[in-house]
Amino acid sequence: MPTSPRVRLGPILLEASFVVLGVFVALVANEWRADANARAHAAHARAGIVEEIAANRAAVAEAHAYHERLLDTLRTYFPPERPPPPPAVFDRGFVHAATLLRTAWDAANATDAVSHMDYDEVLAFSTLYAEQARYERAAQNAGSVIYSEIVEHGVPGVAENFRNLSYLIGANTYLEAELLAAYDEMLDALGEAP
């Protein structure tokens, strides 16, 4: 009876160990590469958000300066003997709210980059964008009121009602000052002070 050749397990086990080790190293390298890509994507998204916040701050600062100038001008018309201001005083409109961006923030959320960012920063960004939305709603409401008045009384009629208009502009100016303070605090915390 012929004897079967003896199988040596040592080399087989050694080869199997190398295969398992190779698969494990490949999985670890793949995971490391995915984490590095996610961190790089999050850093890129964060930079875009910071840039967007700085641009929004500049837009709000410009709108705030316009509204402050309007309020200063309108105060000179408050004595009762003065005629109302001419519509030309409102060279950018009765209320000229800033147009704010949120594209970088929305893109970071849509691409899940925020899940790889620092939680406290994400919370601060989210709070700031919520304050922006409040400002935008207030500006939209003011615009609706002014539009209704223009339809009913015409542009000269709105200018003649400058005392009430001053309250509307003042409320907008107050929200802009709050938003500017929030931007400054955020940019300072990020080391990007204006």
mmCIF file of N, CA and C in Angstrom, residues 27-148:
data_model
loop_
_atom_site.group_PDB
_atom_site.id
_atom_site.type_symbol
_atom_site.label_atom_id
_atom_site.label_comp_id
_atom_site.label_asym_id
_atom_site.label_seq_id
_atom_site.Cartn_x
_atom_site.Cartn_y
_atom_site.Cartn_z
ATOM 1 N N LEU A 27 -6.420 47.012 4.649
ATOM 2 C CA LEU A 27 -7.610 47.604 5.257
ATOM 3 C C LEU A 27 -7.251 48.799 6.140
ATOM 4 N N VAL A 28 -6.194 48.662 6.920
ATOM 5 C CA VAL A 28 -5.755 49.761 7.786
ATOM 6 C C VAL A 28 -5.309 50.949 6.931
ATOM 7 N N ALA A 29 -4.559 50.695 5.881
ATOM 8 C CA ALA A 29 -4.092 51.771 5.000
ATOM 9 C C ALA A 29 -5.278 52.449 4.316
ATOM 10 N N ASN A 30 -6.240 51.657 3.897
ATOM 11 C CA ASN A 30 -7.429 52.214 3.251
ATOM 12 C C ASN A 30 -8.215 53.085 4.228
ATOM 13 N N GLU A 31 -8.366 52.608 5.464
ATOM 14 C CA GLU A 31 -9.070 53.378 6.498
ATOM 15 C C GLU A 31 -8.317 54.671 6.800
ATOM 16 N N TRP A 32 -7.009 54.593 6.890
ATOM 17 C CA TRP A 32 -6.197 55.784 7.171
ATOM 18 C C TRP A 32 -6.337 56.796 6.032
ATOM 19 N N ARG A 33 -6.303 56.295 4.793
ATOM 20 C CA ARG A 33 -6.434 57.172 3.626
ATOM 21 C C ARG A 33 -7.824 57.826 3.609
ATOM 22 N N ALA A 34 -8.877 57.071 3.931
ATOM 23 C CA ALA A 34 -10.233 57.623 3.971
ATOM 24 C C ALA A 34 -10.350 58.685 5.060
ATOM 25 N N ASP A 35 -9.756 58.426 6.229
ATOM 26 C CA ASP A 35 -9.782 59.421 7.312
ATOM 27 C C ASP A 35 -9.011 60.673 6.927
ATOM 28 N N ALA A 36 -7.867 60.492 6.284
ATOM 29 C CA ALA A 36 -7.068 61.648 5.854
ATOM 30 C C ALA A 36 -7.838 62.475 4.824
ATOM 31 N N ASN A 37 -8.507 61.797 3.895
ATOM 32 C CA ASN A 37 -9.321 62.512 2.891
ATOM 33 C C ASN A 37 -10.480 63.249 3.553
ATOM 34 N N ALA A 38 -11.126 62.613 4.528
ATOM 35 C CA ALA A 38 -12.250 63.246 5.224
ATOM 36 C C ALA A 38 -11.773 64.469 6.014
ATOM 37 N N ARG A 39 -10.606 64.347 6.665
ATOM 38 C CA ARG A 39 -10.059 65.485 7.414
ATOM 39 C C ARG A 39 -9.678 66.617 6.463
ATOM 40 N N ALA A 40 -9.099 66.286 5.319
ATOM 41 C CA ALA A 40 -8.734 67.314 4.337
ATOM 42 C C ALA A 40 -9.984 67.987 3.782
ATOM 43 N N HIS A 41 -11.010 67.205 3.514
ATOM 44 C CA HIS A 41 -12.280 67.763 3.021
ATOM 45 C C HIS A 41 -12.902 68.680 4.072
ATOM 46 N N ALA A 42 -12.865 68.252 5.332
ATOM 47 C CA ALA A 42 -13.422 69.066 6.422
ATOM 48 C C ALA A 42 -12.634 70.368 6.575
ATOM 49 N N ALA A 43 -11.323 70.297 6.451
ATOM 50 C CA ALA A 43 -10.500 71.510 6.562
ATOM 51 C C ALA A 43 -10.801 72.469 5.410
ATOM 52 N N HIS A 44 -10.975 71.922 4.223
ATOM 53 C CA HIS A 44 -11.317 72.746 3.056
ATOM 54 C C HIS A 44 -12.695 73.390 3.245
ATOM 55 N N ALA A 45 -13.641 72.613 3.740
ATOM 56 C CA ALA A 45 -14.998 73.137 3.982
ATOM 57 C C ALA A 45 -14.965 74.213 5.051
ATOM 58 N N ARG A 46 -14.192 73.995 6.108
ATOM 59 C CA ARG A 46 -14.069 74.985 7.187
ATOM 60 C C ARG A 46 -13.509 76.291 6.652
ATOM 61 N N ALA A 47 -12.481 76.198 5.815
ATOM 62 C CA ALA A 47 -11.888 77.406 5.223
ATOM 63 C C ALA A 47 -12.926 78.151 4.381
ATOM 64 N N GLY A 48 -13.745 77.412 3.638
ATOM 65 C CA GLY A 48 -14.807 78.039 2.852
ATOM 66 C C GLY A 48 -15.841 78.725 3.723
ATOM 67 N N ILE A 49 -16.177 78.102 4.841
ATOM 68 C CA ILE A 49 -17.148 78.695 5.772
ATOM 69 C C ILE A 49 -16.583 79.973 6.380
ATOM 70 N N VAL A 50 -15.318 79.937 6.782
ATOM 71 C CA VAL A 50 -14.683 81.130 7.367
ATOM 72 C C VAL A 50 -14.651 82.264 6.341
ATOM 73 N N GLU A 51 -14.324 81.939 5.102
ATOM 74 C CA GLU A 51 -14.302 82.941 4.029
ATOM 75 C C GLU A 51 -15.704 83.514 3.799
ATOM 76 N N GLU A 52 -16.706 82.643 3.841
ATOM 77 C CA GLU A 52 -18.085 83.076 3.658
ATOM 78 C C GLU A 52 -18.527 83.987 4.807
ATOM 79 N N ILE A 53 -18.152 83.654 6.018
ATOM 80 C CA ILE A 53 -18.502 84.481 7.179
ATOM 81 C C ILE A 53 -17.857 85.859 7.046
ATOM 82 N N ALA A 54 -16.602 85.900 6.615
ATOM 83 C CA ALA A 54 -15.921 87.193 6.436
ATOM 84 C C ALA A 54 -16.621 88.026 5.354
ATOM 85 N N ALA A 55 -17.040 87.391 4.273
ATOM 86 C CA ALA A 55 -17.754 88.115 3.208
ATOM 87 C C ALA A 55 -19.111 88.609 3.709
ATOM 88 N N ASN A 56 -19.806 87.786 4.476
ATOM 89 C CA ASN A 56 -21.090 88.206 5.031
ATOM 90 C C ASN A 56 -20.918 89.354 6.008
ATOM 91 N N ARG A 57 -19.844 89.321 6.783
ATOM 92 C CA ARG A 57 -19.579 90.401 7.720
ATOM 93 C C ARG A 57 -19.388 91.713 6.965
ATOM 94 N N ALA A 58 -18.635 91.660 5.879
ATOM 95 C CA ALA A 58 -18.410 92.867 5.072
ATOM 96 C C ALA A 58 -19.722 93.397 4.500
ATOM 97 N N ALA A 59 -20.593 92.510 4.038
ATOM 98 C CA ALA A 59 -21.884 92.927 3.481
ATOM 99 C C ALA A 59 -22.763 93.566 4.552
ATOM 100 N N VAL A 60 -22.776 92.988 5.746
ATOM 101 C CA VAL A 60 -23.580 93.546 6.836
ATOM 102 C C VAL A 60 -23.000 94.879 7.282
ATOM 103 N N ALA A 61 -21.675 94.991 7.319
ATOM 104 C CA ALA A 61 -21.046 96.264 7.711
ATOM 105 C C ALA A 61 -21.426 97.376 6.727
ATOM 106 N N GLU A 62 -21.468 97.046 5.446
ATOM 107 C CA GLU A 62 -21.859 98.037 4.433
ATOM 108 C C GLU A 62 -23.326 98.456 4.609
ATOM 109 N N ALA A 63 -24.201 97.481 4.817
ATOM 110 C CA ALA A 63 -25.621 97.791 5.027
ATOM 111 C C ALA A 63 -25.812 98.598 6.308
ATOM 112 N N HIS A 64 -25.070 98.230 7.342
ATOM 113 C CA HIS A 64 -25.168 98.934 8.625
ATOM 114 C C HIS A 64 -24.737 100.396 8.471
ATOM 115 N N ALA A 65 -23.660 100.624 7.746
ATOM 116 C CA ALA A 65 -23.189 102.003 7.528
ATOM 117 C C ALA A 65 -24.240 102.812 6.763
ATOM 118 N N TYR A 66 -24.872 102.207 5.770
ATOM 119 C CA TYR A 66 -25.926 102.895 5.011
ATOM 120 C C TYR A 66 -27.097 103.255 5.925
ATOM 121 N N HIS A 67 -27.532 102.308 6.732
ATOM 122 C CA HIS A 67 -28.671 102.566 7.610
ATOM 123 C C HIS A 67 -28.336 103.597 8.687
ATOM 124 N N GLU A 68 -27.125 103.545 9.196
ATOM 125 C CA GLU A 68 -26.706 104.565 10.174
ATOM 126 C C GLU A 68 -26.718 105.953 9.525
ATOM 127 N N ARG A 69 -26.230 106.029 8.298
ATOM 128 C CA ARG A 69 -26.235 107.312 7.582
ATOM 129 C C ARG A 69 -27.670 107.795 7.357
ATOM 130 N N LEU A 70 -28.548 106.872 6.980
ATOM 131 C CA LEU A 70 -29.952 107.242 6.790
ATOM 132 C C LEU A 70 -30.565 107.771 8.086
ATOM 133 N N LEU A 71 -30.317 107.076 9.185
ATOM 134 C CA LEU A 71 -30.880 107.520 10.462
ATOM 135 C C LEU A 71 -30.356 108.898 10.845
ATOM 136 N N ASP A 72 -29.051 109.125 10.646
ATOM 137 C CA ASP A 72 -28.483 110.452 10.944
ATOM 138 C C ASP A 72 -29.141 111.528 10.078
ATOM 139 N N THR A 73 -29.349 111.223 8.808
ATOM 140 C CA THR A 73 -29.981 112.178 7.896
ATOM 141 C C THR A 73 -31.432 112.420 8.305
ATOM 142 N N LEU A 74 -32.160 111.356 8.613
ATOM 143 C CA LEU A 74 -33.571 111.499 8.968
ATOM 144 C C LEU A 74 -33.751 112.280 10.268
ATOM 145 N N ARG A 75 -32.805 112.177 11.181
ATOM 146 C CA ARG A 75 -32.911 112.929 12.436
ATOM 147 C C ARG A 75 -32.927 114.441 12.195
ATOM 148 N N THR A 76 -32.304 114.868 11.112
ATOM 149 C CA THR A 76 -32.286 116.304 10.816
ATOM 150 C C THR A 76 -33.657 116.788 10.341
ATOM 151 N N TYR A 77 -34.547 115.873 9.961
ATOM 152 C CA TYR A 77 -35.884 116.232 9.485
ATOM 153 C C TYR A 77 -36.929 116.161 10.597
ATOM 154 N N PHE A 78 -36.544 115.788 11.797
ATOM 155 C CA PHE A 78 -37.525 115.596 12.854
ATOM 156 C C PHE A 78 -38.176 116.879 13.370
ATOM 157 N N PRO A 79 -37.561 118.035 13.334
ATOM 158 C CA PRO A 79 -38.316 119.212 13.780
ATOM 159 C C PRO A 79 -39.589 119.354 12.940
ATOM 160 N N PRO A 80 -40.723 119.643 13.585
ATOM 161 C CA PRO A 80 -42.010 119.652 12.867
ATOM 162 C C PRO A 80 -42.082 120.660 11.729
ATOM 163 N N GLU A 81 -41.314 121.728 11.793
ATOM 164 C CA GLU A 81 -41.419 122.755 10.744
ATOM 165 C C GLU A 81 -40.685 122.363 9.461
ATOM 166 N N ARG A 82 -39.872 121.329 9.517
ATOM 167 C CA ARG A 82 -39.135 120.910 8.313
ATOM 168 C C ARG A 82 -40.011 120.084 7.399
ATOM 169 N N PRO A 83 -39.841 120.227 6.105
ATOM 170 C CA PRO A 83 -40.590 119.352 5.175
ATOM 171 C C PRO A 83 -39.980 117.945 5.234
ATOM 172 N N PRO A 84 -40.717 116.941 4.779
ATOM 173 C CA PRO A 84 -40.172 115.572 4.793
ATOM 174 C C PRO A 84 -38.983 115.465 3.841
ATOM 175 N N PRO A 85 -38.141 114.471 4.042
ATOM 176 C CA PRO A 85 -36.978 114.312 3.170
ATOM 177 C C PRO A 85 -37.406 113.924 1.755
ATOM 178 N N PRO A 86 -36.637 114.339 0.778
ATOM 179 C CA PRO A 86 -36.956 113.905 -0.591
ATOM 180 C C PRO A 86 -36.598 112.427 -0.755
ATOM 181 N N PRO A 87 -37.282 111.723 -1.639
ATOM 182 C CA PRO A 87 -36.966 110.305 -1.856
ATOM 183 C C PRO A 87 -35.508 110.063 -2.250
ATOM 184 N N ALA A 88 -34.841 111.090 -2.795
ATOM 185 C CA ALA A 88 -33.436 110.922 -3.206
ATOM 186 C C ALA A 88 -32.520 110.633 -2.022
ATOM 187 N N VAL A 89 -32.964 110.953 -0.798
ATOM 188 C CA VAL A 89 -32.168 110.642 0.396
ATOM 189 C C VAL A 89 -31.940 109.132 0.491
ATOM 190 N N PHE A 90 -32.898 108.373 0.004
ATOM 191 C CA PHE A 90 -32.849 106.910 0.103
ATOM 192 C C PHE A 90 -32.246 106.329 -1.183
ATOM 193 N N ASP A 91 -31.010 106.673 -1.440
ATOM 194 C CA ASP A 91 -30.383 106.319 -2.724
ATOM 195 C C ASP A 91 -30.190 104.817 -2.932
ATOM 196 N N ARG A 92 -30.243 104.029 -1.884
ATOM 197 C CA ARG A 92 -30.152 102.570 -2.025
ATOM 198 C C ARG A 92 -31.451 101.887 -1.609
ATOM 199 N N GLY A 93 -32.471 102.666 -1.442
ATOM 200 C CA GLY A 93 -33.751 102.120 -1.016
ATOM 201 C C GLY A 93 -34.050 102.513 0.415
ATOM 202 N N PHE A 94 -35.287 102.327 0.801
ATOM 203 C CA PHE A 94 -35.694 102.684 2.157
ATOM 204 C C PHE A 94 -34.996 101.793 3.186
ATOM 205 N N VAL A 95 -34.855 100.535 2.861
ATOM 206 C CA VAL A 95 -34.061 99.593 3.661
ATOM 207 C C VAL A 95 -33.209 98.818 2.670
ATOM 208 N N HIS A 96 -31.921 98.798 2.925
ATOM 209 C CA HIS A 96 -30.991 98.112 2.021
ATOM 210 C C HIS A 96 -30.289 97.013 2.816
ATOM 211 N N ALA A 97 -30.976 95.890 2.966
ATOM 212 C CA ALA A 97 -30.423 94.789 3.745
ATOM 213 C C ALA A 97 -29.295 94.105 2.981
ATOM 214 N N ALA A 98 -28.375 93.561 3.740
ATOM 215 C CA ALA A 98 -27.256 92.825 3.149
ATOM 216 C C ALA A 98 -27.756 91.521 2.541
ATOM 217 N N THR A 99 -27.167 91.131 1.434
ATOM 218 C CA THR A 99 -27.427 89.824 0.850
ATOM 219 C C THR A 99 -26.379 88.878 1.411
ATOM 220 N N LEU A 100 -26.836 87.899 2.169
ATOM 221 C CA LEU A 100 -25.920 87.008 2.876
ATOM 222 C C LEU A 100 -25.832 85.655 2.182
ATOM 223 N N LEU A 101 -24.650 85.084 2.247
ATOM 224 C CA LEU A 101 -24.384 83.785 1.634
ATOM 225 C C LEU A 101 -24.458 82.683 2.685
ATOM 226 N N ARG A 102 -24.814 81.493 2.241
ATOM 227 C CA ARG A 102 -24.749 80.317 3.108
ATOM 228 C C ARG A 102 -24.372 79.085 2.275
ATOM 229 N N THR A 103 -23.795 79.338 1.130
ATOM 230 C CA THR A 103 -23.451 78.258 0.207
ATOM 231 C C THR A 103 -22.412 77.314 0.796
ATOM 232 N N ALA A 104 -21.354 77.856 1.377
ATOM 233 C CA ALA A 104 -20.293 77.009 1.945
ATOM 234 C C ALA A 104 -20.834 76.181 3.104
ATOM 235 N N TRP A 105 -21.658 76.805 3.939
ATOM 236 C CA TRP A 105 -22.253 76.092 5.078
ATOM 237 C C TRP A 105 -23.166 74.970 4.588
ATOM 238 N N ASP A 106 -24.014 75.258 3.610
ATOM 239 C CA ASP A 106 -24.918 74.244 3.075
ATOM 240 C C ASP A 106 -24.137 73.113 2.400
ATOM 241 N N ALA A 107 -23.087 73.469 1.666
ATOM 242 C CA ALA A 107 -22.276 72.439 0.997
ATOM 243 C C ALA A 107 -21.571 71.550 2.017
ATOM 244 N N ALA A 108 -21.072 72.150 3.096
ATOM 245 C CA ALA A 108 -20.401 71.363 4.140
ATOM 246 C C ALA A 108 -21.382 70.384 4.781
ATOM 247 N N ASN A 109 -22.612 70.810 4.960
ATOM 248 C CA ASN A 109 -23.633 69.911 5.517
ATOM 249 C C ASN A 109 -24.022 68.838 4.514
ATOM 250 N N ALA A 110 -24.200 69.227 3.258
ATOM 251 C CA ALA A 110 -24.640 68.280 2.234
ATOM 252 C C ALA A 110 -23.594 67.203 1.960
ATOM 253 N N THR A 111 -22.320 67.552 2.063
ATOM 254 C CA THR A 111 -21.246 66.588 1.793
ATOM 255 C C THR A 111 -20.751 65.907 3.060
ATOM 256 N N ASP A 112 -21.412 66.168 4.168
ATOM 257 C CA ASP A 112 -21.093 65.564 5.464
ATOM 258 C C ASP A 112 -19.709 65.955 5.988
ATOM 259 N N ALA A 113 -19.191 67.067 5.506
ATOM 260 C CA ALA A 113 -17.891 67.533 6.009
ATOM 261 C C ALA A 113 -17.992 67.952 7.469
ATOM 262 N N VAL A 114 -19.161 68.417 7.886
ATOM 263 C CA VAL A 114 -19.321 68.882 9.273
ATOM 264 C C VAL A 114 -19.127 67.745 10.273
ATOM 265 N N SER A 115 -19.372 66.509 9.860
ATOM 266 C CA SER A 115 -19.206 65.389 10.792
ATOM 267 C C SER A 115 -17.739 65.146 11.128
ATOM 268 N N HIS A 116 -16.835 65.732 10.359
ATOM 269 C CA HIS A 116 -15.403 65.575 10.623
ATOM 270 C C HIS A 116 -14.777 66.855 11.179
ATOM 271 N N MET A 117 -15.630 67.837 11.527
ATOM 272 C CA MET A 117 -15.153 69.091 12.115
ATOM 273 C C MET A 117 -15.322 69.039 13.631
ATOM 274 N N ASP A 118 -14.667 69.965 14.287
ATOM 275 C CA ASP A 118 -14.787 70.101 15.728
ATOM 276 C C ASP A 118 -16.241 70.440 16.085
ATOM 277 N N TYR A 119 -16.807 69.693 17.036
ATOM 278 C CA TYR A 119 -18.214 69.869 17.385
ATOM 279 C C TYR A 119 -18.510 71.290 17.864
ATOM 280 N N ASP A 120 -17.653 71.850 18.700
ATOM 281 C CA ASP A 120 -17.896 73.198 19.221
ATOM 282 C C ASP A 120 -17.900 74.234 18.098
ATOM 283 N N GLU A 121 -17.027 74.065 17.106
ATOM 284 C CA GLU A 121 -17.021 74.976 15.960
ATOM 285 C C GLU A 121 -18.301 74.820 15.141
ATOM 286 N N VAL A 122 -18.717 73.592 14.915
ATOM 287 C CA VAL A 122 -19.942 73.345 14.145
ATOM 288 C C VAL A 122 -21.134 73.971 14.858
ATOM 289 N N LEU A 123 -21.174 73.848 16.176
ATOM 290 C CA LEU A 123 -22.257 74.446 16.952
ATOM 291 C C LEU A 123 -22.230 75.976 16.828
ATOM 292 N N ALA A 124 -21.039 76.552 16.894
ATOM 293 C CA ALA A 124 -20.907 78.008 16.753
ATOM 294 C C ALA A 124 -21.302 78.458 15.348
ATOM 295 N N PHE A 125 -20.875 77.727 14.327
ATOM 296 C CA PHE A 125 -21.265 78.053 12.949
ATOM 297 C C PHE A 125 -22.786 77.991 12.808
ATOM 298 N N SER A 126 -23.377 76.930 13.327
ATOM 299 C CA SER A 126 -24.819 76.745 13.224
ATOM 300 C C SER A 126 -25.572 77.893 13.902
ATOM 301 N N THR A 127 -25.104 78.301 15.062
ATOM 302 C CA THR A 127 -25.734 79.422 15.780
ATOM 303 C C THR A 127 -25.618 80.710 14.978
ATOM 304 N N LEU A 128 -24.453 80.949 14.397
ATOM 305 C CA LEU A 128 -24.240 82.163 13.610
ATOM 306 C C LEU A 128 -25.142 82.184 12.376
ATOM 307 N N TYR A 129 -25.249 81.060 11.689
ATOM 308 C CA TYR A 129 -26.120 81.010 10.512
ATOM 309 C C TYR A 129 -27.597 81.153 10.903
ATOM 310 N N ALA A 130 -27.968 80.710 12.093
ATOM 311 C CA ALA A 130 -29.336 80.924 12.575
ATOM 312 C C ALA A 130 -29.581 82.417 12.827
ATOM 313 N N GLU A 131 -28.575 83.123 13.359
ATOM 314 C CA GLU A 131 -28.702 84.573 13.552
ATOM 315 C C GLU A 131 -28.816 85.288 12.207
ATOM 316 N N GLN A 132 -28.072 84.816 11.221
ATOM 317 C CA GLN A 132 -28.188 85.381 9.870
ATOM 318 C C GLN A 132 -29.607 85.214 9.342
ATOM 319 N N ALA A 133 -30.167 84.041 9.543
ATOM 320 C CA ALA A 133 -31.528 83.764 9.057
ATOM 321 C C ALA A 133 -32.538 84.683 9.741
ATOM 322 N N ARG A 134 -32.338 84.961 11.025
ATOM 323 C CA ARG A 134 -33.233 85.880 11.741
ATOM 324 C C ARG A 134 -33.149 87.282 11.134
ATOM 325 N N TYR A 135 -31.936 87.721 10.830
ATOM 326 C CA TYR A 135 -31.742 89.028 10.189
ATOM 327 C C TYR A 135 -32.430 89.059 8.826
ATOM 328 N N GLU A 136 -32.259 88.006 8.061
ATOM 329 C CA GLU A 136 -32.856 87.955 6.726
ATOM 330 C C GLU A 136 -34.385 87.977 6.793
ATOM 331 N N ARG A 137 -34.961 87.266 7.777
ATOM 332 C CA ARG A 137 -36.425 87.290 7.933
ATOM 333 C C ARG A 137 -36.904 88.689 8.296
ATOM 334 N N ALA A 138 -36.184 89.344 9.206
ATOM 335 C CA ALA A 138 -36.566 90.709 9.609
ATOM 336 C C ALA A 138 -36.469 91.658 8.420
ATOM 337 N N ALA A 139 -35.417 91.522 7.624
ATOM 338 C CA ALA A 139 -35.257 92.379 6.444
ATOM 339 C C ALA A 139 -36.358 92.107 5.424
ATOM 340 N N GLN A 140 -36.712 90.850 5.267
ATOM 341 C CA GLN A 140 -37.785 90.498 4.329
ATOM 342 C C GLN A 140 -39.121 91.070 4.808
ATOM 343 N N ASN A 141 -39.370 90.990 6.112
ATOM 344 C CA ASN A 141 -40.605 91.557 6.662
ATOM 345 C C ASN A 141 -40.637 93.068 6.472
ATOM 346 N N ALA A 142 -39.515 93.740 6.719
ATOM 347 C CA ALA A 142 -39.442 95.195 6.523
ATOM 348 C C ALA A 142 -39.690 95.535 5.056
ATOM 349 N N GLY A 143 -39.090 94.755 4.173
ATOM 350 C CA GLY A 143 -39.300 94.973 2.746
ATOM 351 C C GLY A 143 -40.755 94.810 2.347
ATOM 352 N N SER A 144 -41.438 93.838 2.940
ATOM 353 C CA SER A 144 -42.862 93.629 2.641
ATOM 354 C C SER A 144 -43.700 94.810 3.097
ATOM 355 N N VAL A 145 -43.398 95.316 4.297
ATOM 356 C CA VAL A 145 -44.138 96.468 4.818
ATOM 357 C C VAL A 145 -43.924 97.676 3.912
ATOM 358 N N ILE A 146 -42.672 97.921 3.545
ATOM 359 C CA ILE A 146 -42.356 99.080 2.697
ATOM 360 C C ILE A 146 -43.006 98.929 1.321
ATOM 361 N N TYR A 147 -42.949 97.735 0.766
ATOM 362 C CA TYR A 147 -43.563 97.510 -0.536
ATOM 363 C C TYR A 147 -45.063 97.808 -0.485
ATOM 364 N N SER A 148 -45.723 97.349 0.582
ATOM 365 C CA SER A 148 -47.160 97.615 0.732
ATOM 366 C C SER A 148 -47.433 99.113 0.798
#
